Amino acid sequence: MNKPCRMCMVCRERKPKNELVRVVKNKSGEINIDESGKAEGRGAYICKEGDCYTKIIKTKALNKTFHENVSPLVYEKILDKLNK
Ligand SMILES: [Zn+2]
């Protein structure tokens, strides 16, 4: 069993994809949760469980991942979805 692993952008641990949520930046530069896991664009991953998503704002993980100043509104939108 060789499941594909991806690295969480907050804790930097490698985990199977089903334990992570994909965040994707599309061609028009919008950053969103990728619910399908197949959206086009540059993707990054964050743990579903644990407190990684509560740290995403403090660590500004999206800014580092996407090399830009990500708006606090984008962080809120993502936190909102992760908190469901
Ligand atoms: Zn993590």
CSV table of C-alpha atoms and ligand atoms in Angstrom, one decimal:
chain,number,residue,atom,x,y,z
A,1,MET,CA,0.0,0.0,0.0
A,2,ASN,CA,1.7,3.1,-1.2
A,3,LYS,CA,-0.7,6.0,-0.7
A,4,PRO,CA,0.3,9.3,-2.0
A,5,CYS,CA,1.5,11.6,0.7
A,6,ARG,CA,1.6,15.4,0.8
A,7,MET,CA,3.1,17.8,3.2
A,8,CYS,CA,1.0,20.0,5.5
A,9,MET,CA,1.9,23.6,4.9
A,10,VAL,CA,1.7,24.4,8.7
A,11,CYS,CA,3.3,21.5,10.5
A,12,ARG,CA,5.4,20.3,7.5
A,13,GLU,CA,4.5,16.7,8.3
A,14,ARG,CA,3.9,14.3,5.4
A,15,LYS,CA,0.5,12.6,5.5
A,16,PRO,CA,-1.8,10.6,3.3
A,17,LYS,CA,-3.9,12.9,1.1
A,18,ASN,CA,-7.2,11.8,2.8
A,19,GLU,CA,-6.0,13.3,6.1
A,20,LEU,CA,-5.4,16.6,4.5
A,21,VAL,CA,-7.4,19.4,3.0
A,22,ARG,CA,-6.3,20.9,-0.3
A,23,VAL,CA,-6.1,24.6,-0.8
A,24,VAL,CA,-5.7,25.8,-4.4
A,25,LYS,CA,-4.8,29.0,-6.1
A,26,ASN,CA,-6.6,29.2,-9.5
A,27,LYS,CA,-5.5,30.9,-12.6
A,28,SER,CA,-7.2,34.2,-11.6
A,29,GLY,CA,-5.3,34.1,-8.4
A,30,GLU,CA,-8.1,33.2,-6.1
A,31,ILE,CA,-7.3,31.0,-3.1
A,32,ASN,CA,-9.9,28.5,-2.1
A,33,ILE,CA,-10.5,25.1,-0.5
A,34,ASP,CA,-10.5,22.5,-3.2
A,35,GLU,CA,-13.4,20.3,-2.2
A,36,SER,CA,-13.0,17.9,-5.2
A,37,GLY,CA,-9.2,17.5,-4.8
A,38,LYS,CA,-8.9,17.9,-8.5
A,39,ALA,CA,-9.1,21.7,-9.1
A,40,GLU,CA,-6.5,23.1,-11.4
A,41,GLY,CA,-3.8,25.4,-10.1
A,42,ARG,CA,-1.1,25.5,-7.5
A,43,GLY,CA,-2.2,23.5,-4.5
A,44,ALA,CA,-1.1,23.2,-0.9
A,45,TYR,CA,-2.3,21.0,1.9
A,46,ILE,CA,-3.2,21.4,5.5
A,47,CYS,CA,-4.1,18.8,8.2
A,48,LYS,CA,-7.8,18.1,8.6
A,49,GLU,CA,-7.4,17.1,12.3
A,50,GLY,CA,-5.5,18.8,15.0
A,51,ASP,CA,-4.8,22.5,15.3
A,52,CYS,CA,-2.9,23.3,12.1
A,53,TYR,CA,-5.7,25.3,10.7
A,54,THR,CA,-5.9,27.4,13.9
A,55,LYS,CA,-2.2,28.2,13.3
A,56,ILE,CA,-2.6,29.1,9.7
A,57,ILE,CA,-3.3,32.8,10.4
A,58,LYS,CA,-0.5,33.1,13.0
A,59,THR,CA,2.1,31.4,10.8
A,60,LYS,CA,0.8,33.1,7.6
A,61,ALA,CA,1.3,29.8,5.9
A,62,LEU,CA,-0.6,30.8,2.8
A,63,ASN,CA,1.7,33.8,2.2
A,64,LYS,CA,4.7,31.6,2.3
A,65,THR,CA,3.1,28.9,0.2
A,66,PHE,CA,1.8,31.2,-2.5
A,67,HIS,CA,4.5,33.8,-2.3
A,68,GLU,CA,2.2,36.7,-1.9
A,69,ASN,CA,0.4,38.8,0.7
A,70,VAL,CA,-2.7,36.8,1.2
A,71,SER,CA,-5.7,38.9,2.4
A,72,PRO,CA,-7.0,38.2,5.9
A,73,LEU,CA,-10.4,37.7,4.2
A,74,VAL,CA,-9.0,34.7,2.4
A,75,TYR,CA,-7.7,33.2,5.7
A,76,GLU,CA,-11.1,33.8,7.2
A,77,LYS,CA,-12.9,32.1,4.3
A,78,ILE,CA,-10.6,29.1,4.6
A,79,LEU,CA,-10.9,28.8,8.4
A,80,ASP,CA,-14.6,29.1,8.0
A,81,LYS,CA,-14.7,26.1,5.8
A,82,LEU,CA,-12.3,24.1,7.9
A,83,ASN,CA,-14.2,24.7,11.0
A,84,LYS,CA,-17.4,23.1,9.6
B,1,ZN,ZN,-0.4,19.9,9.8
